[in-house]
């Protein structure tokens, strides 16, 4: 038998442990744990060591092992010691041969069982002793289920502030699972968009579960342009795959829309966010949103209906083939083309009306180089705008800047 037993224990104490583990605790020569964990065990003959300073505690355990005949050290910890727990620290100090782990149900298991939800597809994030920066990409990717181990700083209030600052294209609802397994157990359902001043008191021992919500239609009151990313229906598995609000605003400026334009092509329209903005700003024009994927065209149509637009027409098909037969454009926005980038550029430039403009949003250096080389061969002088933007997100009591992916806008003008 190994000399050190690491026992996961819940808030229900000994009652939640099996007979074998209870006997190991009863016969321990040293009982180690936080004050909270030690209070769960009735006093016996074994001396107790409060786990406050890891280095000092581990040194005391080593001394006990060296000076005690047949030592049996029991270290109490929450849930599963090897899941965001004390286990990994112990394995850095003691050999595996010295350790036996007795896992209890983790807070994540208990939380999802209370919510009656499968959790094999959940992403687990621990905010113990660190900020919430690692949560940002999970939210931006639109992960469906996120479980967050919180602490005194990275709590539900901080999560709410972060969520509100990100202006996500998807919405989440939170469940704050408190004191699971104890008489004080409670689960709070919380809308992350609510002011944190309305948040009721929360038990310090809690785990937050975030669940992505179905998208709803945007409210009727909207800005003239620069719609929030969260106002569009987006790809369920890739909600961040859209032209971000800040880049969209700059692209609209580069397009230089006027009251006399009649036709606009949006190639690689994706969710239709740019096409929607153009259709709202130029109600006299017809905007064709060309998108090769069926789901993309469905999203364009949903967004068209959501904003009550009659001058936006989704077209499913690959460009440039699907452009044949369309009216000559006054403006063209190319937001996605893949391998057909130069073929699309050739076609659009040759069909553009006099005085028209083509604006390209380029994400890769390779495509940027191809377009600039094409301009050189065509003896066209492009206007290049490299966009590197950051949004503020909460960091503790302050804020930090979280960068958006860089984009290069290249504008070509006829005449």
PDB file of C-alpha atoms in Angstrom, residues 7 16 45 64 102 112 130 132 136 177 206 221 229 244 255 257 289 305-306 334 336 348 354 363 369 379 390:
ATOM      1  CA  UNK A   7      -8.890  11.571  -1.257  1.00  0.00           C
ATOM      2  CA  UNK A  16     -20.243  10.630   0.345  1.00  0.00           C
ATOM      3  CA  UNK A  45      -6.267  10.169  16.860  1.00  0.00           C
ATOM      4  CA  UNK A  64       6.388  12.529   8.547  1.00  0.00           C
ATOM      5  CA  UNK A 102      -9.313   8.234  -4.686  1.00  0.00           C
ATOM      6  CA  UNK A 112     -24.177  18.930 -15.425  1.00  0.00           C
ATOM      7  CA  UNK A 130      -5.636  33.498 -13.219  1.00  0.00           C
ATOM      8  CA  UNK A 132     -10.414  35.183 -17.753  1.00  0.00           C
ATOM      9  CA  UNK A 136     -12.270  34.967 -24.678  1.00  0.00           C
ATOM     10  CA  UNK A 177     -24.028  26.031  -9.523  1.00  0.00           C
ATOM     11  CA  UNK A 206     -19.490  27.722  -7.213  1.00  0.00           C
ATOM     12  CA  UNK A 221     -34.097  50.047 -33.220  1.00  0.00           C
ATOM     13  CA  UNK A 229     -21.895  41.510 -34.669  1.00  0.00           C
ATOM     14  CA  UNK A 244     -16.365  42.199 -37.845  1.00  0.00           C
ATOM     15  CA  UNK A 255     -16.941  51.493 -51.054  1.00  0.00           C
ATOM     16  CA  UNK A 257     -21.672  54.414 -51.603  1.00  0.00           C
ATOM     17  CA  UNK A 289     -24.970  38.392 -52.127  1.00  0.00           C
ATOM     18  CA  UNK A 305     -35.773  39.041 -43.537  1.00  0.00           C
ATOM     19  CA  UNK A 306     -34.681  40.066 -40.050  1.00  0.00           C
ATOM     20  CA  UNK A 334     -14.919  40.697 -52.312  1.00  0.00           C
ATOM     21  CA  UNK A 336     -13.998  35.638 -49.736  1.00  0.00           C
ATOM     22  CA  UNK A 348     -15.329  42.032 -61.624  1.00  0.00           C
ATOM     23  CA  UNK A 354     -17.133  53.450 -65.283  1.00  0.00           C
ATOM     24  CA  UNK A 363      -6.869  37.937 -44.565  1.00  0.00           C
ATOM     25  CA  UNK A 369       0.665  39.572 -52.584  1.00  0.00           C
ATOM     26  CA  UNK A 379      -1.123  49.157 -64.170  1.00  0.00           C
ATOM     27  CA  UNK A 390      -8.257  45.734 -30.592  1.00  0.00           C
TER      28      UNK A 390
END
